[in-house]
Coordinates of C-alpha atoms in Angstrom, one line a residue:
X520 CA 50.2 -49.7 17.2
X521 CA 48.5 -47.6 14.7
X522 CA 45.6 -49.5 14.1
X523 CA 45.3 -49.2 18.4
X524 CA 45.8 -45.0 18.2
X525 CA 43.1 -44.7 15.8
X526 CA 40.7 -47.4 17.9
X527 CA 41.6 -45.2 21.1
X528 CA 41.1 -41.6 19.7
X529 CA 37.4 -43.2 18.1
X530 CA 36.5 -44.3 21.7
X531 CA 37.0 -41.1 22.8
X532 CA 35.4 -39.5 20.6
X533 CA 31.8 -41.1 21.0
X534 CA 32.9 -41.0 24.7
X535 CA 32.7 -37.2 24.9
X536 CA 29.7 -37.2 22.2
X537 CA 28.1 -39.7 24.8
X538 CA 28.7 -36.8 27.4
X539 CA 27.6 -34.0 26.0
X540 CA 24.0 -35.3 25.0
X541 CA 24.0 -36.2 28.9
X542 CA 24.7 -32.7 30.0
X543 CA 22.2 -31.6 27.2
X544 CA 19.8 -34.4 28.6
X545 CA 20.0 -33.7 32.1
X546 CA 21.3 -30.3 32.8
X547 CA 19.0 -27.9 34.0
X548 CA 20.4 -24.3 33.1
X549 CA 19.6 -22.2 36.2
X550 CA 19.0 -18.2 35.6
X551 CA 21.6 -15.3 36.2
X552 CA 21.5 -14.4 39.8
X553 CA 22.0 -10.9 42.0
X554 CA 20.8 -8.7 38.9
X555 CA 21.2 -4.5 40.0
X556 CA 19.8 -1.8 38.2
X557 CA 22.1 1.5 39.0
X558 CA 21.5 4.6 37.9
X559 CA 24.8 7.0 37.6
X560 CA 23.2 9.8 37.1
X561 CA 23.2 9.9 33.2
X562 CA 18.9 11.1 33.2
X563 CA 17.8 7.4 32.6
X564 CA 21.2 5.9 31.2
X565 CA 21.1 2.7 33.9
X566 CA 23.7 0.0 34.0
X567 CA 22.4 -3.2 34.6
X568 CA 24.8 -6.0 36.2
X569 CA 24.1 -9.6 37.2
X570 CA 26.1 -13.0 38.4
X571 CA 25.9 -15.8 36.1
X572 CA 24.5 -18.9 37.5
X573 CA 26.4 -21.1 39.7
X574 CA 28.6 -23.9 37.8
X575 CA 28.0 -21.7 34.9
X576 CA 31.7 -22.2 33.5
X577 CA 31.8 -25.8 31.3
X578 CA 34.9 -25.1 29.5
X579 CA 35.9 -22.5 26.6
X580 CA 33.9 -24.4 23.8
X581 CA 30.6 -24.0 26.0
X582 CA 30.5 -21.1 28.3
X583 CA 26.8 -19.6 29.3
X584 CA 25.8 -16.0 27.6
X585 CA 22.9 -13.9 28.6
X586 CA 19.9 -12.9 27.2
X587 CA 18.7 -10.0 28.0
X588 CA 15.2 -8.0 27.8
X589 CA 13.8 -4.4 29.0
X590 CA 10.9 -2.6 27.8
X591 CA 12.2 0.6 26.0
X592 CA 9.8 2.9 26.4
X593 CA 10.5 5.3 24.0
X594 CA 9.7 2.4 20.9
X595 CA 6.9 1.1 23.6
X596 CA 8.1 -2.8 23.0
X597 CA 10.6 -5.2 24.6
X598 CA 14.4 -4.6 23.6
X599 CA 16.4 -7.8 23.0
X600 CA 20.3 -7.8 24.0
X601 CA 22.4 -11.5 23.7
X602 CA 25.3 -10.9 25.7
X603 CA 28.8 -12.8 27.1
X604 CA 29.0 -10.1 29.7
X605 CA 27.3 -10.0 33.1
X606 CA 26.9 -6.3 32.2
X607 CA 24.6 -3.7 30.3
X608 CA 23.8 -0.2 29.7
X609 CA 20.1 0.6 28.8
X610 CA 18.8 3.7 28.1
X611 CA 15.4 4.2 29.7
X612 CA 12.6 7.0 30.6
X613 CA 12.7 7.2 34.0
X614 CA 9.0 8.9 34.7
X615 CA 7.8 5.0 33.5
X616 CA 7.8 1.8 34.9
X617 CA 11.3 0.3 34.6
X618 CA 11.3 -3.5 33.6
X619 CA 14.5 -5.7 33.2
X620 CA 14.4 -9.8 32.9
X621 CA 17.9 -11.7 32.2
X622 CA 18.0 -15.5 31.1
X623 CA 21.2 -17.8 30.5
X624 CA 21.7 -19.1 27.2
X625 CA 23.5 -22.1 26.5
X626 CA 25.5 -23.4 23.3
X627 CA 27.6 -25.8 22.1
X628 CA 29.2 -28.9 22.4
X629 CA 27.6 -29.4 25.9
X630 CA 24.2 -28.8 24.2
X631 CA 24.8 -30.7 20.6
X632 CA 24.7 -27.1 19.3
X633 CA 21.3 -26.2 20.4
X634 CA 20.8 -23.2 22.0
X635 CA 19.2 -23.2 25.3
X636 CA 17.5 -20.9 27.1
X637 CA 16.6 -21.0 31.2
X638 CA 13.3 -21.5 31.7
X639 CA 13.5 -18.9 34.8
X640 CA 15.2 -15.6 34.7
X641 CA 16.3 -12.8 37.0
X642 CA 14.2 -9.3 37.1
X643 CA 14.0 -6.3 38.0
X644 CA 10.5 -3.8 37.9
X645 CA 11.0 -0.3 39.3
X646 CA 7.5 1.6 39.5
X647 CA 7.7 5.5 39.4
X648 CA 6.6 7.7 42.1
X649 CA 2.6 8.1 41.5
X650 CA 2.7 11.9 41.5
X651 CA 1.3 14.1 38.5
X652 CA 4.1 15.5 36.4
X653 CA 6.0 18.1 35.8
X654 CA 5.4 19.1 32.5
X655 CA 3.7 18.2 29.8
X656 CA 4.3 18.0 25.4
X657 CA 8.3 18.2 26.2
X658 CA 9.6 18.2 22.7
X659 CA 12.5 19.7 21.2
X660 CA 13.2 21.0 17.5
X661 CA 16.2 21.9 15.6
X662 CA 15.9 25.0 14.0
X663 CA 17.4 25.4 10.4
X664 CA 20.4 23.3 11.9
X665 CA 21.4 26.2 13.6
X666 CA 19.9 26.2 17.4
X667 CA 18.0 23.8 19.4
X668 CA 14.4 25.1 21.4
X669 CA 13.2 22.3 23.6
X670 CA 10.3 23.2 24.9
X671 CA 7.1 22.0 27.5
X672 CA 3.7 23.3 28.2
X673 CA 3.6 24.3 32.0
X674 CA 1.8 21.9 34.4
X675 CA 1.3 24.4 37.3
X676 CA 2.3 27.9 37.8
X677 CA 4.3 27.6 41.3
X678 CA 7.4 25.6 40.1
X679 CA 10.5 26.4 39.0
X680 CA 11.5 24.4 35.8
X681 CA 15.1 23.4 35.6
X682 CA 16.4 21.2 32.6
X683 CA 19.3 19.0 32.4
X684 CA 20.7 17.4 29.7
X685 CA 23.3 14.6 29.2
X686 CA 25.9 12.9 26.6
X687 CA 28.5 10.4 26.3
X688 CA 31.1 13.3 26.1
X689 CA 30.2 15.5 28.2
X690 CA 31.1 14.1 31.5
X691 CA 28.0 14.8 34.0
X692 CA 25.0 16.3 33.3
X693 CA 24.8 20.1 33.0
X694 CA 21.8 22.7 33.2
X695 CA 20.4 24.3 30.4
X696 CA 22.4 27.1 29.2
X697 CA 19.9 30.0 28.1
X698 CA 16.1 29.6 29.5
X699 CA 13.0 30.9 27.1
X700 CA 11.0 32.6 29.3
X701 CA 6.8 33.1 28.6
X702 CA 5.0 35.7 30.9
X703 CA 8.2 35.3 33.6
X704 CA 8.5 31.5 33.4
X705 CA 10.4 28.8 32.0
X706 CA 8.9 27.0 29.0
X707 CA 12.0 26.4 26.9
X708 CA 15.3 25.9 27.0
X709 CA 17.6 27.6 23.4
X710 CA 21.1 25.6 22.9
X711 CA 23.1 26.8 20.5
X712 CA 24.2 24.6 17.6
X713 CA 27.9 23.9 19.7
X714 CA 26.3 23.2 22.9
X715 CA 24.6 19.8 21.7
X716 CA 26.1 17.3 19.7
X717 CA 24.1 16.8 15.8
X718 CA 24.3 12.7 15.4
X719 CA 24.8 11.9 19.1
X720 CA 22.2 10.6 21.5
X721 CA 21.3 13.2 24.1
X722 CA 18.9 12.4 27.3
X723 CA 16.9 15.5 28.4
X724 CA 15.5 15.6 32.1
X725 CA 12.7 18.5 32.9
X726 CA 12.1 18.8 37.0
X727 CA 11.1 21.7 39.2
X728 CA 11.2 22.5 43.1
X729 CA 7.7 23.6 43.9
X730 CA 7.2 24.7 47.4
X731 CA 3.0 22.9 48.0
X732 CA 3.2 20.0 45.4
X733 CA 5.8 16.8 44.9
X734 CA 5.7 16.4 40.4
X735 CA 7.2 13.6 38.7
X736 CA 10.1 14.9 36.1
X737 CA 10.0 14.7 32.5
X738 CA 12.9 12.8 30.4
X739 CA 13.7 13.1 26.7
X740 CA 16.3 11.0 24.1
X741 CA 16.7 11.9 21.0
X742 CA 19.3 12.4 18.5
X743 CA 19.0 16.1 17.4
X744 CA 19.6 15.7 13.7
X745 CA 16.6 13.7 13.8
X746 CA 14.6 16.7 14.8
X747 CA 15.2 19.2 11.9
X748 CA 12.9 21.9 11.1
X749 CA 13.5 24.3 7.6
X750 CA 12.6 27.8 7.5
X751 CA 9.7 28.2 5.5
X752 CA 11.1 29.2 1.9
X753 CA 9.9 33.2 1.0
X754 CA 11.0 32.9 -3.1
X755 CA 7.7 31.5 -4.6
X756 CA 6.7 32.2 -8.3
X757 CA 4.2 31.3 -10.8
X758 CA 4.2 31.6 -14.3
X759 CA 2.4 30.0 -17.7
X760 CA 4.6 27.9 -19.5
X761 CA 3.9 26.8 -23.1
X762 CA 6.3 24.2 -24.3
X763 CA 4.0 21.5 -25.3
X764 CA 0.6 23.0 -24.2
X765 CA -0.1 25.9 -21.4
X766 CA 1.0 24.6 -17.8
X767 CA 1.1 26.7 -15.0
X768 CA 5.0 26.2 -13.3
X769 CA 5.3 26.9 -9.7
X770 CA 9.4 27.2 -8.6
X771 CA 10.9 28.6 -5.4
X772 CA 14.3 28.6 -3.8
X773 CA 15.7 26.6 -1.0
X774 CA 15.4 28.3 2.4
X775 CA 17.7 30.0 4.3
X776 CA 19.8 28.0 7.4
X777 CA 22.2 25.1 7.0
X778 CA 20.1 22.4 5.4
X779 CA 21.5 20.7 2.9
X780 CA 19.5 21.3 -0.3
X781 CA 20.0 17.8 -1.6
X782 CA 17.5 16.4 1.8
X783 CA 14.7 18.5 1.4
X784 CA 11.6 16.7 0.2
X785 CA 8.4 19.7 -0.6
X786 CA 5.0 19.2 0.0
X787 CA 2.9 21.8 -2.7
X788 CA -0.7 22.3 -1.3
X789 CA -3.4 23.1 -4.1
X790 CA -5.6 25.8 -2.4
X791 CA -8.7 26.5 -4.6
X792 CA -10.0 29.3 -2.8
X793 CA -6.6 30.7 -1.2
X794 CA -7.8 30.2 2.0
X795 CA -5.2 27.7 2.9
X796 CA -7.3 25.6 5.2
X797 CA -6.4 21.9 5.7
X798 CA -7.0 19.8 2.3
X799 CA -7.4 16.6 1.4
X800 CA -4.1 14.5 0.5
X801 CA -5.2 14.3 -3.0
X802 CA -4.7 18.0 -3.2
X803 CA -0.9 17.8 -2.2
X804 CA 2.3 16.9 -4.0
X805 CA 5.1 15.5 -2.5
X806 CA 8.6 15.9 -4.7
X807 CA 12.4 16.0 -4.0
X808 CA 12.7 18.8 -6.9
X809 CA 12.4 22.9 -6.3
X810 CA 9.5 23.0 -9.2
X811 CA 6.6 21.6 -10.3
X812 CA 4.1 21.7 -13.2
X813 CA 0.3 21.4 -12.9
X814 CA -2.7 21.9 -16.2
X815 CA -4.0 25.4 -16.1
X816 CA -7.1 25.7 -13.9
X817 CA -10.4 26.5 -15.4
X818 CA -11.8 30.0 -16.8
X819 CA -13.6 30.6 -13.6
X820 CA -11.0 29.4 -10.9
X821 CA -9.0 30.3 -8.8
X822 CA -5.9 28.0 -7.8
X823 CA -3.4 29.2 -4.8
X824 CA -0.5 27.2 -4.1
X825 CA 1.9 26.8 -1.7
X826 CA 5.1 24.7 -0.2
X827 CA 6.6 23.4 2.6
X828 CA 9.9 21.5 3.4
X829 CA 11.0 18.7 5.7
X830 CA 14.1 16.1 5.9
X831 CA 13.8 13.3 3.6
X832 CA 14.3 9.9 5.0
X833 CA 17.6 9.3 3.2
X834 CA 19.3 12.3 6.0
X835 CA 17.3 11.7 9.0
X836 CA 15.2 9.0 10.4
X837 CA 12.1 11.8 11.3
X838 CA 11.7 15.6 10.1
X839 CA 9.5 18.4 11.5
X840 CA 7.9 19.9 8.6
X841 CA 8.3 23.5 8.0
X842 CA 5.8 26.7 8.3
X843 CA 4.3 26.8 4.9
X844 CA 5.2 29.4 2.5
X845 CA 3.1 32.4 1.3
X846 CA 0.6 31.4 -1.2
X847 CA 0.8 32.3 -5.0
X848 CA -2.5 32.1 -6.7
X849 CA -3.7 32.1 -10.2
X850 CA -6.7 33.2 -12.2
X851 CA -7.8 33.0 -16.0
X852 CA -7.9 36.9 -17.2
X853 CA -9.8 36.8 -20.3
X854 CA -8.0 39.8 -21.6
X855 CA -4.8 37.6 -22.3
X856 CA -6.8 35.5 -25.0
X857 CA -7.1 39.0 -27.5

């Protein structure tokens, strides 16, 4: 009786191993069907939905998931999502061409563990209106980590700027809360450091109601601690050190506002003439410290320095440098060799 269990439980076995190379033989794995963009309202925040393909279901060891793709166009390349559910949020700029493909995927027993992909696939392309836009250079910075200034250059002069902005928390969108105005109109919008969130992602829509022209709007996402600017430090000094030989030493202080001290990284610009115009990289120190030391210039130079700060990479993905600081400059006076 034994000896017939095991035979039986054998027969089976290459019986359903028989079966599932057929299915991986000769099943053709049709693409996700009905696929909807919809857009809630959340400035370029879309939710995508689809139907999986019909018969898609082949038991819990082999069920279809989804891959799916849409060009992000704020990294300018296809984004790549592998997904059991027939639903996605994607976070898109809505003044470009919106494109969305979704292909079933297929692994397991059915498929001798091979994962396949459908060779055709549901998509979605959503063109924007071909109208000029609103605005242009929309950018926003975060001051000392204390307010926010996002600001545009003006594309005409007979519309009426209104931004928007949107977050996971904050229900639906609101309208900028203090406008920066520049010979009477908007150009800016000043949050202060409570009205956006630091580490979350925040979408930014610019539009305007102009009374002769139809403009296309202008959208931003961006996490805010990712756009940190430093005051420019004001505590620079020079000085002749002689430990070992003469050095000059050039220290300053860390600038006012609430950035930490430990994620500044300086930039120190070697200015020969003091005239602080744009110099070659070779002429510029980079360095995580709040001093430096440099060999004494020659008898007959003259050597200016000064510094800058921005967020090293180990607290923010991206920084916005900082004004420079004054310059402090050097010269040889004979009268110190007597």
């Amino acid at each position: 009786m034994e000896r017939y269990t095991w035979s039986a439980l054998l027969l089976l076995f290459f019986q359903l191993q028989s079966n599932s190379s057929l299915v991986y033989n000769t099943h053709t794995l049709e693409a996700p069907h009905d696929l909807q963009i919809t857009d809630p309202g959340y400035l370029g925040l879309l939710l995508v939905n689809w139907s999986a393909p019909y018969g898609a279901h082949m038991g819990p060891a082999c069920r279809v998931r989804f891959y799916l793709t849409y060009y992000n166009t704020y990294l300018n390349r296809w984004s790549v999502i592998r997904t059991p559910s027939t639903s996605h949020r994607v976070q898109v700029d809505l003044s470009k061409e919106v494109k969305v493909r979704v292909h079933s995927l297929l692994n397991g027993p059915c498929t001798n563990y091979t994962e396949v992909k459908s060779t055709r696939y549901a998509e979605v392309v959503r063109s924007p209106a071909r109208v000029s836009p609103v605005v242009q250079r929309l950018g926003c910075v975060f001051h000392r980590m204390e307010y926010t200034e996002c600001m545009w250059e003006q594309a005409n002069h007979t519309s009426l700027h209104r931004l928007y902005y949107w977050y996971v928390d904050c229900g639906a969108t609101r309208e900028c809360p203090k406008y920066i105005l520049h010979d009477g109109a908007r150009r800016g919008c000043r949050f202060t450091r409570e009205q956006l969130p630091v580490s979350s992602l925040v979408s930014i829509c610019v539009n305007s109601s102009s009374p002769t022209r139809a403009s296309k709007p202008a959208y931003l996402y961006l996490k805010i601690h990712n756009h940190v600017k430093p005051a420019a430090t004001e505590d620079l000094r020079l000085k002749v050190v002689t430990d070992v030989e003469p050095q000059l030493q050039l220290e300053w202080t860390h600038p006012v506002g609430r950035v930490p001290g430990h994620c500044l990284q300086w930039e120190v610009e070697h200015s020969p003439d003091g005239s602080n115009s744009s110099q070659p990289r070779e002429n510029r120190i980079v360095t995580m410290e709040t001093s430096v030391r440099m060999p004494l210039p020659c008898e007959t130079e003259r050597a200016c320095y000064r510094v800058r700060s921005k967020l090293a990479d180990c607290c923010a993905k991206y920084g916005v440098w900082s004004d420079w600081s004054h310059s402090e400059c050097y010269k040889h006076n004979p009268a110190e060799d007597n």
